[in-house]
PDB file of C-alpha atoms in Angstrom:
ATOM      1  CA  MET A   1     -11.291  59.012   5.388  1.00 55.00           C
ATOM      2  CA  GLY A   2      -8.311  58.824   3.003  1.00 66.00           C
ATOM      3  CA  THR A   3      -8.164  58.048  -0.687  1.00 78.00           C
ATOM      4  CA  VAL A   4      -8.940  54.456  -1.615  1.00 82.00           C
ATOM      5  CA  THR A   5      -6.258  53.242  -4.011  1.00 88.00           C
ATOM      6  CA  PRO A   6      -6.498  50.318  -6.426  1.00 87.00           C
ATOM      7  CA  GLU A   7      -3.738  48.580  -4.434  1.00 89.00           C
ATOM      8  CA  TYR A   8      -5.790  48.885  -1.236  1.00 86.00           C
ATOM      9  CA  ILE A   9      -8.857  47.408  -2.998  1.00 87.00           C
ATOM     10  CA  LYS A  10      -6.741  44.506  -4.328  1.00 88.00           C
ATOM     11  CA  GLN A  11      -5.398  43.881  -0.820  1.00 88.00           C
ATOM     12  CA  ILE A  12      -8.899  43.822   0.700  1.00 88.00           C
ATOM     13  CA  ILE A  13     -10.139  41.455  -2.035  1.00 89.00           C
ATOM     14  CA  SER A  14      -7.125  39.186  -1.574  1.00 87.00           C
ATOM     15  CA  GLU A  15      -7.531  39.038   2.214  1.00 88.00           C
ATOM     16  CA  SER A  16     -11.279  38.445   1.921  1.00 88.00           C
ATOM     17  CA  THR A  17     -10.785  35.671  -0.641  1.00 87.00           C
ATOM     18  CA  THR A  18      -8.117  34.000   1.484  1.00 87.00           C
ATOM     19  CA  PHE A  19     -10.354  34.183   4.552  1.00 86.00           C
ATOM     20  CA  ALA A  20     -13.351  32.773   2.653  1.00 84.00           C
ATOM     21  CA  MET A  21     -11.313  29.913   1.147  1.00 82.00           C
ATOM     22  CA  ASN A  22      -9.853  29.030   4.551  1.00 82.00           C
ATOM     23  CA  GLU A  23     -13.377  28.892   6.027  1.00 82.00           C
ATOM     24  CA  ILE A  24     -14.663  26.738   3.169  1.00 82.00           C
ATOM     25  CA  ASN A  25     -11.695  24.357   3.503  1.00 76.00           C
ATOM     26  CA  SER A  26     -11.926  24.140   7.292  1.00 80.00           C
ATOM     27  CA  ARG A  27     -15.599  23.139   7.043  1.00 80.00           C
ATOM     28  CA  GLY A  28     -14.850  20.491   4.407  1.00 75.00           C
ATOM     29  CA  LEU A  29     -17.138  22.093   1.862  1.00 75.00           C
ATOM     30  CA  LEU A  30     -14.769  21.703  -1.088  1.00 68.00           C
ATOM     31  CA  LYS A  31     -14.642  18.362  -2.825  1.00 62.00           C
ATOM     32  CA  PRO A  32     -11.322  17.373  -4.371  1.00 58.00           C
ATOM     33  CA  ILE A  33     -11.295  17.745  -8.133  1.00 59.00           C
ATOM     34  CA  LYS A  34     -11.752  14.308  -9.610  1.00 68.00           C
ATOM     35  CA  ASP A  35     -10.542  13.587 -13.091  1.00 79.00           C
ATOM     36  CA  ASP A  36     -13.341  13.405 -15.579  1.00 92.00           C
ATOM     37  CA  ALA A  37     -13.524  10.740 -18.298  1.00 93.00           C
ATOM     38  CA  PHE A  38     -11.760  13.046 -20.796  1.00 95.00           C
ATOM     39  CA  ARG A  39      -8.732  13.541 -18.495  1.00 95.00           C
ATOM     40  CA  LYS A  40      -8.633   9.858 -17.599  1.00 95.00           C
ATOM     41  CA  THR A  41      -8.664   8.987 -21.295  1.00 96.00           C
ATOM     42  CA  GLU A  42      -5.768  11.355 -21.921  1.00 96.00           C
ATOM     43  CA  LYS A  43      -3.807   9.887 -19.001  1.00 95.00           C
ATOM     44  CA  LEU A  44      -4.415   6.372 -20.295  1.00 95.00           C
ATOM     45  CA  LEU A  45      -3.342   7.353 -23.817  1.00 96.00           C
ATOM     46  CA  TYR A  46      -0.169   9.015 -22.513  1.00 95.00           C
ATOM     47  CA  SER A  47       0.579   5.865 -20.456  1.00 94.00           C
ATOM     48  CA  TYR A  48      -0.163   3.407 -23.266  1.00 95.00           C
ATOM     49  CA  SER A  49       3.412   3.118 -24.594  1.00 93.00           C
ATOM     50  CA  LYS A  50       4.804   2.941 -21.065  1.00 94.00           C
ATOM     51  CA  LEU A  51       2.418   0.110 -20.185  1.00 94.00           C
ATOM     52  CA  LYS A  52       3.809  -1.911 -23.083  1.00 94.00           C
ATOM     53  CA  LYS A  53       7.344  -1.297 -21.827  1.00 95.00           C
ATOM     54  CA  VAL A  54       6.348  -2.372 -18.313  1.00 95.00           C
ATOM     55  CA  ILE A  55       5.012  -5.642 -19.710  1.00 96.00           C
ATOM     56  CA  THR A  56       8.324  -6.226 -21.494  1.00 96.00           C
ATOM     57  CA  LYS A  57      10.206  -5.595 -18.229  1.00 96.00           C
ATOM     58  CA  LYS A  58       7.913  -7.960 -16.330  1.00 96.00           C
ATOM     59  CA  ILE A  59       8.469 -10.692 -18.926  1.00 96.00           C
ATOM     60  CA  GLN A  60      12.224 -10.176 -18.533  1.00 95.00           C
ATOM     61  CA  GLN A  61      11.772 -10.393 -14.764  1.00 94.00           C
ATOM     62  CA  ILE A  62      10.024 -13.761 -15.145  1.00 93.00           C
ATOM     63  CA  GLU A  63      12.828 -15.030 -17.376  1.00 94.00           C
ATOM     64  CA  SER A  64      15.384 -13.847 -14.830  1.00 92.00           C
ATOM     65  CA  ILE A  65      13.590 -15.673 -12.009  1.00 91.00           C
ATOM     66  CA  LYS A  66      13.379 -18.836 -14.118  1.00 90.00           C
ATOM     67  CA  SER A  67      17.071 -18.760 -15.003  1.00 90.00           C
ATOM     68  CA  GLU A  68      18.618 -17.333 -11.825  1.00 88.00           C
ATOM     69  CA  GLY A  69      15.982 -17.834  -9.159  1.00 84.00           C
ATOM     70  CA  LEU A  70      14.862 -15.184  -6.699  1.00 81.00           C
ATOM     71  CA  LYS A  71      17.432 -12.776  -5.395  1.00 79.00           C
ATOM     72  CA  ARG A  72      18.476 -13.741  -1.902  1.00 70.00           C
ATOM     73  CA  ARG A  73      17.814 -11.439   1.027  1.00 62.00           C
ATOM     74  CA  SER A  74      20.477 -10.709   3.545  1.00 55.00           C
ATOM     75  CA  THR A  75      20.681 -13.458   6.164  1.00 54.00           C
ATOM     76  CA  SER A  76      21.446 -10.843   8.799  1.00 57.00           C
ATOM     77  CA  ILE A  77      17.825  -9.711   8.656  1.00 57.00           C
ATOM     78  CA  VAL A  78      15.564 -11.915  10.705  1.00 55.00           C
ATOM     79  CA  SER A  79      11.805 -11.787  10.349  1.00 56.00           C
ATOM     80  CA  TYR A  80       9.456 -13.135  12.944  1.00 55.00           C
ATOM     81  CA  SER A  81       5.911 -14.289  12.474  1.00 57.00           C
ATOM     82  CA  ALA A  82       3.227 -13.043  14.853  1.00 59.00           C
ATOM     83  CA  GLY A  83       1.401 -16.353  14.616  1.00 57.00           C
ATOM     84  CA  THR A  84       2.510 -19.628  16.122  1.00 57.00           C
ATOM     85  CA  ALA A  85       2.288 -21.700  12.944  1.00 59.00           C
ATOM     86  CA  TYR A  86       3.352 -20.702   9.491  1.00 64.00           C
ATOM     87  CA  GLU A  87       4.170 -22.502   6.319  1.00 69.00           C
ATOM     88  CA  VAL A  88       7.740 -22.463   5.090  1.00 81.00           C
ATOM     89  CA  LEU A  89       7.989 -22.311   1.321  1.00 80.00           C
ATOM     90  CA  THR A  90      10.879 -23.710  -0.648  1.00 84.00           C
ATOM     91  CA  ASP A  91      12.847 -21.415  -2.927  1.00 82.00           C
ATOM     92  CA  ALA A  92      11.131 -23.000  -5.939  1.00 84.00           C
ATOM     93  CA  GLU A  93       7.694 -22.394  -4.429  1.00 86.00           C
ATOM     94  CA  LYS A  94       8.604 -18.781  -3.660  1.00 87.00           C
ATOM     95  CA  ALA A  95       9.823 -18.342  -7.244  1.00 88.00           C
ATOM     96  CA  ASP A  96       6.616 -19.871  -8.624  1.00 90.00           C
ATOM     97  CA  ALA A  97       4.496 -17.610  -6.420  1.00 91.00           C
ATOM     98  CA  LYS A  98       6.437 -14.539  -7.581  1.00 91.00           C
ATOM     99  CA  ILE A  99       6.099 -15.596 -11.235  1.00 93.00           C
ATOM    100  CA  ASP A 100       2.350 -16.126 -10.764  1.00 94.00           C
ATOM    101  CA  ALA A 101       2.010 -12.632  -9.243  1.00 94.00           C
ATOM    102  CA  ILE A 102       3.932 -11.113 -12.160  1.00 95.00           C
ATOM    103  CA  LYS A 103       1.799 -13.018 -14.681  1.00 96.00           C
ATOM    104  CA  THR A 104      -1.346 -11.714 -12.986  1.00 96.00           C
ATOM    105  CA  SER A 105       0.003  -8.169 -13.260  1.00 96.00           C
ATOM    106  CA  ILE A 106       0.865  -8.717 -16.942  1.00 96.00           C
ATOM    107  CA  ALA A 107      -2.650 -10.005 -17.621  1.00 96.00           C
ATOM    108  CA  GLU A 108      -4.138  -6.893 -15.990  1.00 95.00           C
ATOM    109  CA  LEU A 109      -1.891  -4.586 -18.011  1.00 95.00           C
ATOM    110  CA  ASN A 110      -2.703  -6.511 -21.197  1.00 95.00           C
ATOM    111  CA  GLY A 111      -6.381  -5.966 -20.427  1.00 94.00           C
ATOM    112  CA  TYR A 112      -5.844  -2.196 -20.413  1.00 93.00           C
ATOM    113  CA  ILE A 113      -3.842  -2.341 -23.635  1.00 95.00           C
ATOM    114  CA  GLU A 114      -6.472  -4.491 -25.359  1.00 96.00           C
ATOM    115  CA  THR A 115      -9.193  -2.074 -24.268  1.00 95.00           C
ATOM    116  CA  VAL A 116      -7.268   0.883 -25.708  1.00 96.00           C
ATOM    117  CA  ASP A 117      -6.516  -1.069 -28.894  1.00 97.00           C
ATOM    118  CA  ALA A 118     -10.212  -1.871 -29.355  1.00 96.00           C
ATOM    119  CA  ALA A 119     -11.154   1.780 -28.819  1.00 96.00           C
ATOM    120  CA  LEU A 120      -8.494   2.909 -31.296  1.00 97.00           C
ATOM    121  CA  ILE A 121      -9.977   0.581 -33.924  1.00 97.00           C
ATOM    122  CA  MET A 122     -13.298   2.384 -33.435  1.00 95.00           C
ATOM    123  CA  ILE A 123     -11.742   5.706 -34.497  1.00 96.00           C
ATOM    124  CA  SER A 124      -9.426   4.343 -37.196  1.00 95.00           C
ATOM    125  CA  ASN A 125     -11.675   5.657 -39.997  1.00 95.00           C
ATOM    126  CA  GLU A 126     -12.009   9.110 -38.454  1.00 94.00           C
ATOM    127  CA  PRO A 127     -10.254  11.965 -40.221  1.00 90.00           C
ATOM    128  CA  TYR A 128      -7.181  13.047 -38.272  1.00 95.00           C
ATOM    129  CA  CYS A 129      -7.039   9.791 -36.264  1.00 95.00           C
ATOM    130  CA  ASP A 130      -3.231  10.057 -36.622  1.00 96.00           C
ATOM    131  CA  VAL A 131      -3.408  12.953 -34.151  1.00 97.00           C
ATOM    132  CA  ILE A 132      -3.871  10.431 -31.318  1.00 97.00           C
ATOM    133  CA  ARG A 133      -0.824   8.385 -32.310  1.00 96.00           C
ATOM    134  CA  LEU A 134       1.373  11.428 -32.823  1.00 96.00           C
ATOM    135  CA  LYS A 135       0.246  13.358 -29.749  1.00 96.00           C
ATOM    136  CA  TYR A 136      -0.070  10.617 -27.134  1.00 96.00           C
ATOM    137  CA  PHE A 137       2.138   7.753 -28.284  1.00 95.00           C
ATOM    138  CA  GLU A 138       4.969   9.664 -29.930  1.00 94.00           C
ATOM    139  CA  GLY A 139       4.809  12.815 -27.788  1.00 94.00           C
ATOM    140  CA  VAL A 140       4.668  15.206 -30.730  1.00 95.00           C
ATOM    141  CA  THR A 141       3.535  18.769 -29.991  1.00 95.00           C
ATOM    142  CA  ASN A 142       0.367  20.172 -31.563  1.00 95.00           C
ATOM    143  CA  GLU A 143       2.497  22.481 -33.686  1.00 96.00           C
ATOM    144  CA  ASP A 144       4.561  19.581 -35.049  1.00 96.00           C
ATOM    145  CA  VAL A 145       1.424  17.492 -35.598  1.00 96.00           C
ATOM    146  CA  SER A 146      -0.044  20.351 -37.630  1.00 95.00           C
ATOM    147  CA  CYS A 147       3.112  20.446 -39.779  1.00 95.00           C
ATOM    148  CA  GLU A 148       3.044  16.697 -40.332  1.00 94.00           C
ATOM    149  CA  LEU A 149      -0.665  16.608 -41.168  1.00 93.00           C
ATOM    150  CA  LEU A 150      -0.509  19.855 -43.155  1.00 95.00           C
ATOM    151  CA  CYS A 151      -3.244  21.592 -41.207  1.00 95.00           C
ATOM    152  CA  ASP A 152      -3.692  24.407 -38.722  1.00 96.00           C
ATOM    153  CA  VAL A 153      -2.888  23.968 -35.005  1.00 96.00           C
ATOM    154  CA  SER A 154      -6.512  24.740 -34.166  1.00 96.00           C
ATOM    155  CA  THR A 155      -7.563  21.863 -36.443  1.00 96.00           C
ATOM    156  CA  VAL A 156      -5.238  19.536 -34.527  1.00 96.00           C
ATOM    157  CA  THR A 157      -6.596  20.683 -31.160  1.00 96.00           C
ATOM    158  CA  ARG A 158     -10.231  20.500 -32.245  1.00 97.00           C
ATOM    159  CA  ASN A 159      -9.848  17.009 -33.747  1.00 97.00           C
ATOM    160  CA  LYS A 160      -7.769  15.731 -30.833  1.00 97.00           C
ATOM    161  CA  ASN A 161     -10.540  16.801 -28.454  1.00 96.00           C
ATOM    162  CA  LYS A 162     -13.193  15.258 -30.709  1.00 97.00           C
ATOM    163  CA  LEU A 163     -11.306  11.938 -30.881  1.00 97.00           C
ATOM    164  CA  VAL A 164     -10.613  11.832 -27.132  1.00 97.00           C
ATOM    165  CA  ASN A 165     -14.318  12.470 -26.527  1.00 95.00           C
ATOM    166  CA  ILE A 166     -15.128   9.478 -28.745  1.00 96.00           C
ATOM    167  CA  LEU A 167     -12.482   7.308 -27.065  1.00 97.00           C
ATOM    168  CA  LYS A 168     -13.657   8.187 -23.573  1.00 96.00           C
ATOM    169  CA  ILE A 169     -17.027   6.595 -24.312  1.00 95.00           C
ATOM    170  CA  TYR A 170     -15.296   3.301 -25.131  1.00 95.00           C
ATOM    171  CA  LEU A 171     -12.734   3.506 -22.331  1.00 95.00           C
ATOM    172  CA  PHE A 172     -14.865   4.936 -19.505  1.00 94.00           C
ATOM    173  CA  PRO A 173     -18.491   4.368 -20.564  1.00 93.00           C
ATOM    174  CA  GLU A 174     -20.115   4.622 -17.124  1.00 92.00           C
ATOM    175  CA  GLU A 175     -18.368   7.876 -16.241  1.00 91.00           C
ATOM    176  CA  SER A 176     -19.082   9.320 -19.684  1.00 89.00           C
ATOM    177  CA  ILE A 177     -22.794   8.653 -19.215  1.00 89.00           C
ATOM    178  CA  MET A 178     -22.790  10.048 -15.658  1.00 88.00           C
ATOM    179  CA  GLU A 179     -21.176  13.272 -16.891  1.00 85.00           C
ATOM    180  CA  LEU A 180     -24.166  13.829 -19.170  1.00 82.00           C
ATOM    181  CA  PHE A 181     -26.530  14.171 -16.209  1.00 79.00           C
TER     182      PHE A 181
END
């Protein structure tokens, strides 16, 4: 038998690992990684400002429909109904239905924003609560946050994690409890 080199050992480990992972995957033994409450909270915080912009766009869309009506589809496209009877809506009824759908969407988005706002009030007295605003709403890096707050980067990271862990309880209470067990 020849000399066993470190490269040969790495190759054997790599091939064995690949084989084992393929077997595990083929048998459906791996569950997809689901975001935990902490990650979901971070995603919601990062999306917060964008949600407000979406609401503004939807309000503009409603105003556009009210002033200009719905955009017309090409008359060269013909759609057929599978059923024998269907109701034909007037342009005004179609516009009202579209506006109602947009208003429903706005109400749902406002619900998320109000939930985040309420959670943010709960941490407003916490030291370093500005970390959340700077990091998630303004997109400032940890290094720049540390400069603005005159503290160390590790202080920013530690307090950001602490505050997100508090927020997650308000934003995703059921999941936060389930993660404890």
